[in-house]
Amino acid sequence: MAGQRTGRWQKGTALVPLALVSAAWTASLVSAPTVATVAAGTDQVPAVLPDGTSVPSEAIEAPASVSSSTLAGQLTGGKAAQVVSSASTAAIPAAALAAYQRAETVINSADKSCNLTWQLVAAIGRVESNHGRYAGSVLDDDGVATPGIFGIPLDGTKGTRAISDTDGGQLDNDSRWDRAVGPMQFIPSTWSVVGVDA
C-alpha cells in the first residue's frame, strides 16, 4: 500500500512544475497589455506595430507624398496624348503595330463584349517574340517574320503537352508535332479556328 501512495505522490509532484509554468504563462497574457491600443470604431487596433511603427489614430486626409513633374505641367490638350502615344508605340515595328491595332478592331467588331485593346495584344507580342524580332527575325511590310519564328516541338517533353501535327507541317514546318508559330506564337490548330488575315 505504501508503494501505491508513493507512486501517486510522485505523479502529483511531477505536475507541480507544469502547473506553475502554465500559471505564469497565463498571468503574462492576462496582465497589462504590452502594446498600447487605440480605439478604431468598435475594434481595438495596436498603436505600435511589432516593427515599432505607429498606427495613425485618425484617417489620413492627404497622401504622404505627391509626385510632381515639371513635364506634366507643361503638357496641355493634344500634347499629352501625343507623348503617351509616341511613348507606347515607339519600340514597335510599323507592321506589328498595324496588326495589333487591326486585331483590336476585328475582335471588338465580332464580339462587342470583348473589349480587347491593341496594347494588350502588343504586350503579348512583346513577350512572345519582341514584336517579331526574336533571334534576329525581321518583319516585312505584310508582318511576316524572316526567318520564321517557330517554337519547340510540342512532343510532351520539356514541360510541354504532346500535340500531334494538325497542319501537315504547312505552318510550322513540322509534320510530326505542332509548334507555336510566328510573332504571336499560336499553334496551327488555333490558327485554323480563329485565324484572320485582315
Short mmCIF file of C-alpha atoms in Angstrom, two decimals:
data_model
loop_
_atom_site.label_atom_id
_atom_site.label_comp_id
_atom_site.label_asym_id
_atom_site.label_seq_id
_atom_site.Cartn_x
_atom_site.Cartn_y
_atom_site.Cartn_z
CA MET A 1 0.00 0.00 0.00
CA ALA A 2 2.84 2.36 0.77
CA GLY A 3 4.14 1.76 -2.75
CA GLN A 4 0.85 2.95 -4.24
CA ARG A 5 0.84 6.16 -2.16
CA THR A 6 4.42 6.95 -3.19
CA GLY A 7 3.54 6.45 -6.86
CA ARG A 8 0.58 8.82 -6.64
CA TRP A 9 2.63 11.36 -4.66
CA GLN A 10 5.42 11.27 -7.27
CA LYS A 11 2.94 11.76 -10.09
CA GLY A 12 1.36 14.70 -8.29
CA THR A 13 4.76 16.27 -7.65
CA ALA A 14 5.68 15.95 -11.32
CA LEU A 15 2.62 18.01 -12.28
CA VAL A 16 3.51 20.94 -9.97
CA PRO A 17 6.20 22.46 -12.26
CA LEU A 18 3.87 22.12 -15.25
CA ALA A 19 1.09 23.88 -13.32
CA LEU A 20 3.47 26.68 -12.27
CA VAL A 21 4.68 27.26 -15.84
CA SER A 22 1.10 27.25 -17.10
CA ALA A 23 0.03 29.74 -14.42
CA ALA A 24 2.97 32.05 -15.16
CA TRP A 25 2.27 31.98 -18.89
CA THR A 26 -1.42 32.71 -18.34
CA ALA A 27 -0.58 35.57 -15.98
CA SER A 28 1.75 37.13 -18.55
CA LEU A 29 -1.00 37.04 -21.16
CA VAL A 30 -3.72 38.38 -18.87
CA SER A 31 -1.68 41.12 -17.19
CA ALA A 32 -1.47 44.70 -18.55
CA PRO A 33 -1.17 44.75 -22.35
CA THR A 34 2.35 45.05 -23.69
CA VAL A 35 1.19 47.23 -26.58
CA ALA A 36 -0.99 50.29 -26.17
CA THR A 37 -4.20 50.23 -28.18
CA VAL A 38 -6.16 52.92 -29.95
CA ALA A 39 -9.91 52.77 -30.40
CA ALA A 40 -10.89 52.49 -34.03
CA GLY A 41 -14.65 52.29 -34.17
CA THR A 42 -15.54 49.31 -32.04
CA ASP A 43 -12.36 47.35 -32.72
CA GLN A 44 -9.13 47.68 -30.81
CA VAL A 45 -6.09 48.30 -33.01
CA PRO A 46 -2.49 48.07 -31.76
CA ALA A 47 -1.00 51.59 -31.54
CA VAL A 48 2.50 50.25 -32.18
CA LEU A 49 3.26 47.52 -34.68
CA PRO A 50 5.84 44.80 -33.98
CA ASP A 51 8.41 46.64 -36.11
CA GLY A 52 8.00 49.76 -33.95
CA THR A 53 5.97 51.89 -36.37
CA SER A 54 2.94 53.74 -35.01
CA VAL A 55 -0.58 53.24 -36.27
CA PRO A 56 -2.38 56.53 -37.01
CA SER A 57 -5.37 57.21 -34.79
CA GLU A 58 -7.20 59.27 -37.44
CA ALA A 59 -7.93 58.81 -41.12
CA ILE A 60 -5.27 60.21 -43.43
CA GLU A 61 -6.66 63.16 -45.34
CA ALA A 62 -3.86 63.62 -47.90
CA PRO A 63 -1.37 61.14 -49.34
CA ALA A 64 2.03 61.00 -47.69
CA SER A 65 3.74 62.11 -50.89
CA VAL A 66 2.60 63.54 -54.16
CA SER A 67 4.86 63.23 -57.15
CA SER A 68 5.36 66.32 -59.18
CA SER A 69 6.61 66.52 -62.70
CA THR A 70 7.60 69.68 -64.47
CA LEU A 71 6.89 67.99 -67.81
CA ALA A 72 3.32 67.09 -66.84
CA GLY A 73 2.55 70.71 -66.01
CA GLN A 74 3.71 71.85 -69.45
CA LEU A 75 1.57 69.41 -71.44
CA THR A 76 -1.90 70.53 -72.37
CA GLY A 77 -4.59 69.14 -74.61
CA GLY A 78 -3.31 67.07 -77.51
CA LYS A 79 0.34 67.31 -76.43
CA ALA A 80 -0.20 64.89 -73.51
CA ALA A 81 -1.90 62.34 -75.75
CA GLN A 82 0.89 62.71 -78.30
CA VAL A 83 3.56 61.95 -75.68
CA VAL A 84 1.68 58.89 -74.43
CA SER A 85 1.04 57.69 -77.97
CA SER A 86 4.64 58.02 -79.10
CA ALA A 87 6.00 56.50 -75.88
CA SER A 88 3.75 53.46 -76.20
CA THR A 89 4.37 52.81 -79.91
CA ALA A 90 7.97 53.91 -80.44
CA ALA A 91 9.55 50.47 -79.98
CA ILE A 92 7.03 48.55 -82.11
CA PRO A 93 7.71 47.93 -85.81
CA ALA A 94 5.07 49.56 -88.04
CA ALA A 95 3.82 46.24 -89.44
CA ALA A 96 3.35 44.82 -85.94
CA LEU A 97 1.63 47.98 -84.68
CA ALA A 98 -0.78 47.94 -87.63
CA ALA A 99 -1.54 44.26 -86.97
CA TYR A 100 -2.16 44.86 -83.26
CA GLN A 101 -4.50 47.76 -83.98
CA ARG A 102 -6.31 45.79 -86.68
CA ALA A 103 -6.72 42.84 -84.29
CA GLU A 104 -8.39 45.16 -81.78
CA THR A 105 -10.80 46.42 -84.44
CA VAL A 106 -11.67 42.96 -85.81
CA ILE A 107 -12.23 41.18 -82.48
CA ASN A 108 -14.19 44.05 -80.94
CA SER A 109 -16.41 44.24 -84.04
CA ALA A 110 -17.04 40.50 -83.90
CA ASP A 111 -17.65 40.45 -80.12
CA LYS A 112 -18.75 43.76 -78.61
CA SER A 113 -18.21 42.45 -75.05
CA CYS A 114 -14.55 41.53 -75.65
CA ASN A 115 -13.01 44.98 -75.17
CA LEU A 116 -9.58 43.76 -76.28
CA THR A 117 -7.10 46.62 -76.62
CA TRP A 118 -4.26 46.72 -79.10
CA GLN A 119 -1.94 47.48 -76.17
CA LEU A 120 -2.71 44.07 -74.64
CA VAL A 121 -2.09 42.37 -77.97
CA ALA A 122 1.18 44.32 -78.26
CA ALA A 123 2.21 43.22 -74.76
CA ILE A 124 1.72 39.59 -75.79
CA GLY A 125 3.69 40.22 -78.99
CA ARG A 126 6.50 41.77 -76.96
CA VAL A 127 6.71 38.81 -74.59
CA GLU A 128 6.39 36.12 -77.25
CA SER A 129 8.79 37.45 -79.88
CA ASN A 130 9.81 41.06 -79.22
CA HIS A 131 7.27 42.11 -81.87
CA GLY A 132 8.55 39.64 -84.47
CA ARG A 133 12.24 40.31 -83.86
CA TYR A 134 13.12 37.14 -81.94
CA ALA A 135 16.57 35.70 -82.75
CA GLY A 136 17.27 38.28 -85.43
CA SER A 137 13.98 37.92 -87.31
CA VAL A 138 12.66 40.97 -89.16
CA LEU A 139 9.05 41.73 -90.09
CA ASP A 140 8.33 42.60 -93.71
CA ASP A 141 5.58 45.05 -94.70
CA ASP A 142 2.99 42.26 -94.54
CA GLY A 143 4.02 41.28 -90.99
CA VAL A 144 5.77 38.05 -91.98
CA ALA A 145 8.86 37.31 -89.89
CA THR A 146 12.04 36.31 -91.73
CA PRO A 147 13.50 33.94 -90.79
CA GLY A 148 10.35 32.29 -89.44
CA ILE A 149 9.72 32.11 -85.70
CA PHE A 150 8.95 28.56 -84.56
CA GLY A 151 8.56 27.27 -81.02
CA ILE A 152 9.90 23.95 -79.78
CA PRO A 153 8.14 20.74 -80.87
CA LEU A 154 5.13 20.09 -78.63
CA ASP A 155 6.14 16.48 -78.10
CA GLY A 156 5.40 16.10 -74.39
CA THR A 157 8.96 16.86 -73.25
CA LYS A 158 10.41 20.00 -71.62
CA GLY A 159 7.15 20.75 -69.81
CA THR A 160 5.03 20.71 -72.97
CA ARG A 161 1.88 18.80 -73.75
CA ALA A 162 2.16 16.35 -76.65
CA ILE A 163 0.23 17.77 -79.62
CA SER A 164 0.49 15.74 -82.79
CA ASP A 165 0.72 17.61 -86.08
CA THR A 166 -2.52 19.30 -87.15
CA ASP A 167 -1.40 21.17 -90.27
CA GLY A 168 0.74 18.68 -92.20
CA GLY A 169 3.73 20.92 -91.48
CA GLN A 170 2.27 23.70 -93.62
CA LEU A 171 2.57 26.45 -90.99
CA ASP A 172 5.18 25.12 -88.57
CA ASN A 173 7.46 23.10 -90.91
CA ASP A 174 6.93 20.03 -88.69
CA SER A 175 4.77 17.14 -89.93
CA ARG A 176 5.15 15.11 -86.72
CA TRP A 177 4.40 17.61 -83.89
CA ASP A 178 2.76 21.00 -83.73
CA ARG A 179 4.87 24.04 -82.83
CA ALA A 180 3.95 27.57 -81.87
CA VAL A 181 4.27 29.75 -84.98
CA GLY A 182 5.00 33.38 -85.76
CA PRO A 183 5.37 36.53 -83.69
CA MET A 184 2.35 35.73 -81.50
CA GLN A 185 3.31 32.04 -81.10
CA PHE A 186 -0.09 30.50 -81.90
CA ILE A 187 -0.24 26.78 -82.62
CA PRO A 188 -1.61 25.71 -86.04
CA SER A 189 -4.86 24.35 -84.58
CA THR A 190 -5.58 27.79 -83.09
CA TRP A 191 -4.98 29.42 -86.47
CA SER A 192 -7.42 27.00 -88.10
CA VAL A 193 -10.17 28.07 -85.68
CA VAL A 194 -9.65 31.82 -85.18
CA GLY A 195 -7.06 32.94 -87.71
CA VAL A 196 -7.98 36.00 -89.76
CA ASP A 197 -5.86 37.55 -92.47
CA ALA A 198 -7.14 41.08 -92.13
#
